Amino acid sequence: MDLGLADKVCLVTGASTGIGRATALELAREGARVVVAARNREALETLAAEIERAGHPAPVRLTADLTAADGPRALASAALSACARVDVLVNNAGGSRPLARADDEAAWEESFLLNFTAARRLTDALAPAMLDRGWGRIVNVSGALIAKALNAASPAKAALESWSKAAAAAYASRGVTVNCIAPGRINTPQILDRLHPTEEARRAFIDANIPAGRFGEPEEAAALIAFLASERASFITGAAVPVDGGSLRLAF
């Protein structure tokens, strides 16, 4: 299936690992001009080398701290300086934030900056030009599970989905779509090293929550992101699509 992404400029945040990395590789395979952003420059260089080895043009690599006050606008400016336009924005940067204390104000603030505000600010910087051109795709990576243990990322991701639906309604008549994918447990360093560091913990979680009987792969999430970023998905907007193996929506 031709997704119509050849020569589209696609900016992927949080591209150094996991879903972001897999998405950059998938978009490069589709012929897109890829711009990858993350804090870890070394990981971006490794990703660029892999994309080049696969026979695709090297992506533009941009280091960025999206939690900084000027981080999103600085990234938008750098991407536009490098490529003149951005057609597709994948707001993937984010992370789980388990809390030891419910009143940890600094942790709450950092989580909302990373998991919600950064995506909103970056979109606000890039969407006006998409609207002027009459074409654009914004894909936001949220989350499928609501944990019983207190985690500052869950409300932030809920805010991201709510805002995405409002933005989708506002932009739909001008050719710009806004959608979310909601990953469940995916085999990424964050999941495997921090949330479920042992095989026993992984198996217990799978048995209790995932009918498919396994964690997902980053490439499975990336495939959906690429589709939502494509010409083929022009009539899909305001959606939040789970990629979670049929998981129960309450994780213990």
Tab-separated table of N, CA, C and O in Angstrom, residues 110-173:
chain	number	residue	atom	x	y	z
A	110	GLU	N	6.700	18.594	36.058
A	110	GLU	CA	7.577	18.051	35.016
A	110	GLU	C	6.829	17.083	34.123
A	110	GLU	O	7.014	17.069	32.891
A	111	SER	N	5.970	16.255	34.709
A	111	SER	CA	5.224	15.284	33.914
A	111	SER	C	4.274	15.963	32.937
A	111	SER	O	4.178	15.567	31.766
A	112	PHE	N	3.570	16.994	33.394
A	112	PHE	CA	2.650	17.685	32.484
A	112	PHE	C	3.413	18.441	31.404
A	112	PHE	O	2.971	18.502	30.250
A	113	LEU	N	4.568	19.011	31.750
A	113	LEU	CA	5.387	19.665	30.739
A	113	LEU	C	5.789	18.675	29.650
A	113	LEU	O	5.692	18.967	28.454
A	114	LEU	N	6.245	17.500	30.043
A	114	LEU	CA	6.756	16.518	29.095
A	114	LEU	C	5.631	15.830	28.328
A	114	LEU	O	5.714	15.682	27.097
A	115	ASN	N	4.591	15.399	29.033
A	115	ASN	CA	3.578	14.531	28.444
A	115	ASN	C	2.400	15.266	27.817
A	115	ASN	O	1.633	14.649	27.063
A	116	PHE	N	2.241	16.547	28.105
A	116	PHE	CA	1.138	17.308	27.518
A	116	PHE	C	1.578	18.643	26.946
A	116	PHE	O	1.442	18.902	25.747
A	117	THR	N	2.140	19.503	27.773
A	117	THR	CA	2.402	20.880	27.352
A	117	THR	C	3.377	20.957	26.191
A	117	THR	O	3.206	21.779	25.273
A	118	ALA	N	4.404	20.127	26.182
A	118	ALA	CA	5.377	20.154	25.091
A	118	ALA	C	4.712	19.861	23.752
A	118	ALA	O	4.979	20.537	22.750
A	119	ALA	N	3.838	18.855	23.724
A	119	ALA	CA	3.134	18.519	22.478
A	119	ALA	C	2.226	19.656	22.040
A	119	ALA	O	2.153	19.990	20.848
A	120	ARG	N	1.543	20.267	22.988
A	120	ARG	CA	0.661	21.387	22.642
A	120	ARG	C	1.459	22.557	22.086
A	120	ARG	O	1.096	23.149	21.059
A	121	ARG	N	2.565	22.892	22.753
A	121	ARG	CA	3.372	24.021	22.299
A	121	ARG	C	3.996	23.762	20.929
A	121	ARG	O	4.036	24.658	20.071
A	122	LEU	N	4.483	22.557	20.703
A	122	LEU	CA	5.095	22.245	19.420
A	122	LEU	C	4.044	22.268	18.310
A	122	LEU	O	4.297	22.775	17.205
A	123	THR	N	2.876	21.738	18.608
A	123	THR	CA	1.781	21.787	17.631
A	123	THR	C	1.388	23.224	17.338
A	123	THR	O	1.178	23.605	16.167
A	124	ASP	N	1.272	24.034	18.371
A	124	ASP	CA	0.903	25.440	18.167
A	124	ASP	C	1.914	26.161	17.280
A	124	ASP	O	1.560	27.093	16.547
A	125	ALA	N	3.180	25.741	17.341
A	125	ALA	CA	4.217	26.377	16.530
A	125	ALA	C	4.174	25.933	15.073
A	125	ALA	O	4.555	26.709	14.183
A	126	LEU	N	3.724	24.704	14.815
A	126	LEU	CA	3.795	24.147	13.467
A	126	LEU	C	2.457	24.055	12.747
A	126	LEU	O	2.429	24.048	11.506
A	127	ALA	N	1.358	23.968	13.479
A	127	ALA	CA	0.055	23.774	12.833
A	127	ALA	C	-0.381	24.946	11.944
A	127	ALA	O	-0.992	24.705	10.898
A	128	PRO	N	-0.116	26.207	12.305
A	128	PRO	CA	-0.608	27.293	11.437
A	128	PRO	C	-0.138	27.174	9.992
A	128	PRO	O	-0.924	27.410	9.059
A	129	ALA	N	1.102	26.798	9.765
A	129	ALA	CA	1.584	26.652	8.392
A	129	ALA	C	0.923	25.462	7.704
A	129	ALA	O	0.641	25.512	6.496
A	130	MET	N	0.665	24.372	8.432
A	130	MET	CA	-0.078	23.251	7.859
A	130	MET	C	-1.464	23.705	7.413
A	130	MET	O	-1.935	23.372	6.311
A	131	LEU	N	-2.123	24.463	8.263
A	131	LEU	CA	-3.466	24.953	7.946
A	131	LEU	C	-3.440	25.863	6.725
A	131	LEU	O	-4.325	25.795	5.864
A	132	ASP	N	-2.429	26.683	6.629
A	132	ASP	CA	-2.308	27.571	5.463
A	132	ASP	C	-2.120	26.771	4.183
A	132	ASP	O	-2.629	27.161	3.116
A	133	ARG	N	-1.381	25.657	4.253
A	133	ARG	CA	-1.149	24.823	3.069
A	133	ARG	C	-2.321	23.903	2.776
A	133	ARG	O	-2.398	23.312	1.698
A	134	GLY	N	-3.204	23.714	3.746
A	134	GLY	CA	-4.356	22.837	3.550
A	134	GLY	C	-4.045	21.365	3.667
A	134	GLY	O	-4.817	20.522	3.183
A	135	TRP	N	-2.934	21.009	4.326
A	135	TRP	CA	-2.589	19.599	4.526
A	135	TRP	C	-1.649	19.487	5.705
A	135	TRP	O	-0.675	20.229	5.836
A	136	GLY	N	-1.939	18.516	6.569
A	136	GLY	CA	-1.048	18.245	7.692
A	136	GLY	C	-1.551	17.065	8.487
A	136	GLY	O	-2.744	16.730	8.464
A	137	ARG	N	-0.620	16.439	9.181
A	137	ARG	CA	-0.965	15.312	10.048
A	137	ARG	C	-0.258	15.511	11.392
A	137	ARG	O	0.954	15.737	11.429
A	138	ILE	N	-1.016	15.391	12.461
A	138	ILE	CA	-0.474	15.445	13.810
A	138	ILE	C	-0.882	14.157	14.509
A	138	ILE	O	-2.091	13.848	14.593
A	139	VAL	N	0.090	13.412	14.966
A	139	VAL	CA	-0.177	12.158	15.683
A	139	VAL	C	0.466	12.265	17.059
A	139	VAL	O	1.681	12.469	17.180
A	140	ASN	N	-0.354	12.141	18.079
A	140	ASN	CA	0.104	12.259	19.460
A	140	ASN	C	0.096	10.886	20.129
A	140	ASN	O	-0.886	10.151	20.022
A	141	VAL	N	1.167	10.570	20.820
A	141	VAL	CA	1.268	9.280	21.507
A	141	VAL	C	0.833	9.481	22.950
A	141	VAL	O	1.487	10.189	23.723
A	142	SER	N	-0.294	8.865	23.288
A	142	SER	CA	-0.842	9.017	24.641
A	142	SER	C	-0.603	7.725	25.414
A	142	SER	O	0.522	7.241	25.471
A	143	GLY	N	-1.631	7.147	26.017
A	143	GLY	CA	-1.443	5.927	26.789
A	143	GLY	C	-2.755	5.196	26.978
A	143	GLY	O	-3.805	5.825	27.104
A	144	ALA	N	-2.695	3.862	26.990
A	144	ALA	CA	-3.913	3.063	27.026
A	144	ALA	C	-4.361	2.678	28.429
A	144	ALA	O	-5.526	2.385	28.645
A	145	LEU	N	-3.432	2.656	29.364
A	145	LEU	CA	-3.750	2.093	30.672
A	145	LEU	C	-3.853	3.154	31.759
A	145	LEU	O	-3.127	4.148	31.742
A	146	ILE	N	-4.764	2.934	32.674
A	146	ILE	CA	-4.868	3.757	33.876
A	146	ILE	C	-4.407	2.898	35.041
A	146	ILE	O	-5.030	1.887	35.357
A	147	ALA	N	-3.304	3.285	35.650
A	147	ALA	CA	-2.732	2.464	36.714
A	147	ALA	C	-3.341	2.801	38.060
A	147	ALA	O	-3.658	3.955	38.342
A	148	LYS	N	-3.504	1.790	38.907
A	148	LYS	CA	-3.961	2.043	40.269
A	148	LYS	C	-2.887	2.758	41.080
A	148	LYS	O	-3.185	3.579	41.923
A	149	ALA	N	-1.624	2.431	40.824
A	149	ALA	CA	-0.545	3.146	41.489
A	149	ALA	C	-0.471	4.558	40.924
A	149	ALA	O	-0.648	4.776	39.725
A	150	LEU	N	-0.223	5.525	41.780
A	150	LEU	CA	-0.220	6.918	41.357
A	150	LEU	C	0.905	7.178	40.367
A	150	LEU	O	2.068	6.899	40.632
A	151	ASN	N	0.538	7.722	39.218
A	151	ASN	CA	1.503	8.005	38.169
A	151	ASN	C	1.129	9.331	37.518
A	151	ASN	O	0.031	9.473	36.969
A	152	ALA	N	2.024	10.294	37.576
A	152	ALA	CA	1.707	11.634	37.079
A	152	ALA	C	1.551	11.683	35.571
A	152	ALA	O	1.021	12.663	35.035
A	153	ALA	N	1.990	10.649	34.870
A	153	ALA	CA	1.843	10.643	33.414
A	153	ALA	C	0.409	10.374	32.985
A	153	ALA	O	-0.021	10.865	31.933
A	154	SER	N	-0.358	9.607	33.752
A	154	SER	CA	-1.704	9.222	33.315
A	154	SER	C	-2.631	10.416	33.129
A	154	SER	O	-3.273	10.546	32.075
A	155	PRO	N	-2.759	11.344	34.101
A	155	PRO	CA	-3.595	12.519	33.871
A	155	PRO	C	-3.067	13.408	32.754
A	155	PRO	O	-3.845	14.023	32.010
A	156	ALA	N	-1.746	13.491	32.606
A	156	ALA	CA	-1.169	14.307	31.537
A	156	ALA	C	-1.522	13.733	30.174
A	156	ALA	O	-1.856	14.475	29.236
A	157	LYS	N	-1.473	12.411	30.036
A	157	LYS	CA	-1.838	11.788	28.774
A	157	LYS	C	-3.342	11.920	28.510
A	157	LYS	O	-3.776	12.044	27.356
A	158	ALA	N	-4.146	11.892	29.565
A	158	ALA	CA	-5.586	12.124	29.395
A	158	ALA	C	-5.842	13.537	28.880
A	158	ALA	O	-6.693	13.760	28.013
A	159	ALA	N	-5.093	14.508	29.403
A	159	ALA	CA	-5.198	15.881	28.907
A	159	ALA	C	-4.799	15.953	27.439
A	159	ALA	O	-5.425	16.669	26.640
A	160	LEU	N	-3.760	15.208	27.059
A	160	LEU	CA	-3.313	15.193	25.672
A	160	LEU	C	-4.412	14.683	24.748
A	160	LEU	O	-4.666	15.268	23.679
A	161	GLU	N	-5.098	13.620	25.147
A	161	GLU	CA	-6.177	13.092	24.320
A	161	GLU	C	-7.342	14.077	24.229
A	161	GLU	O	-7.911	14.288	23.153
A	162	SER	N	-7.712	14.699	25.341
A	162	SER	CA	-8.816	15.662	25.334
A	162	SER	C	-8.506	16.847	24.432
A	162	SER	O	-9.324	17.254	23.600
A	163	TRP	N	-7.314	17.405	24.587
A	163	TRP	CA	-6.905	18.534	23.752
A	163	TRP	C	-6.835	18.138	22.281
A	163	TRP	O	-7.203	18.907	21.391
A	164	SER	N	-6.360	16.926	22.002
A	164	SER	CA	-6.240	16.454	20.622
A	164	SER	C	-7.602	16.418	19.930
A	164	SER	O	-7.721	16.781	18.745
A	165	LYS	N	-8.612	15.983	20.645
A	165	LYS	CA	-9.960	15.939	20.053
A	165	LYS	C	-10.465	17.336	19.728
A	165	LYS	O	-11.100	17.566	18.688
A	166	ALA	N	-10.198	18.295	20.612
A	166	ALA	CA	-10.618	19.667	20.346
A	166	ALA	C	-9.863	20.246	19.158
A	166	ALA	O	-10.451	20.918	18.291
A	167	ALA	N	-8.550	19.988	19.093
A	167	ALA	CA	-7.758	20.468	17.967
A	167	ALA	C	-8.220	19.823	16.666
A	167	ALA	O	-8.281	20.485	15.617
A	168	ALA	N	-8.552	18.542	16.714
A	168	ALA	CA	-9.031	17.853	15.513
A	168	ALA	C	-10.282	18.527	14.962
A	168	ALA	O	-10.415	18.734	13.745
A	169	ALA	N	-11.212	18.875	15.840
A	169	ALA	CA	-12.435	19.534	15.394
A	169	ALA	C	-12.144	20.911	14.805
A	169	ALA	O	-12.743	21.319	13.801
A	170	ALA	N	-11.200	21.613	15.405
A	170	ALA	CA	-10.873	22.960	14.930
A	170	ALA	C	-10.163	22.940	13.577
A	170	ALA	O	-10.338	23.857	12.766
A	171	TYR	N	-9.364	21.906	13.319
A	171	TYR	CA	-8.523	21.877	12.128
A	171	TYR	C	-9.126	21.100	10.963
A	171	TYR	O	-8.645	21.209	9.836
A	172	ALA	N	-10.161	20.308	11.207
A	172	ALA	CA	-10.614	19.320	10.218
A	172	ALA	C	-11.002	19.930	8.881
A	172	ALA	O	-10.711	19.355	7.823
A	173	SER	N	-11.637	21.079	8.888
A	173	SER	CA	-12.120	21.667	7.630
A	173	SER	C	-11.001	22.221	6.767
A	173	SER	O	-11.225	22.585	5.606
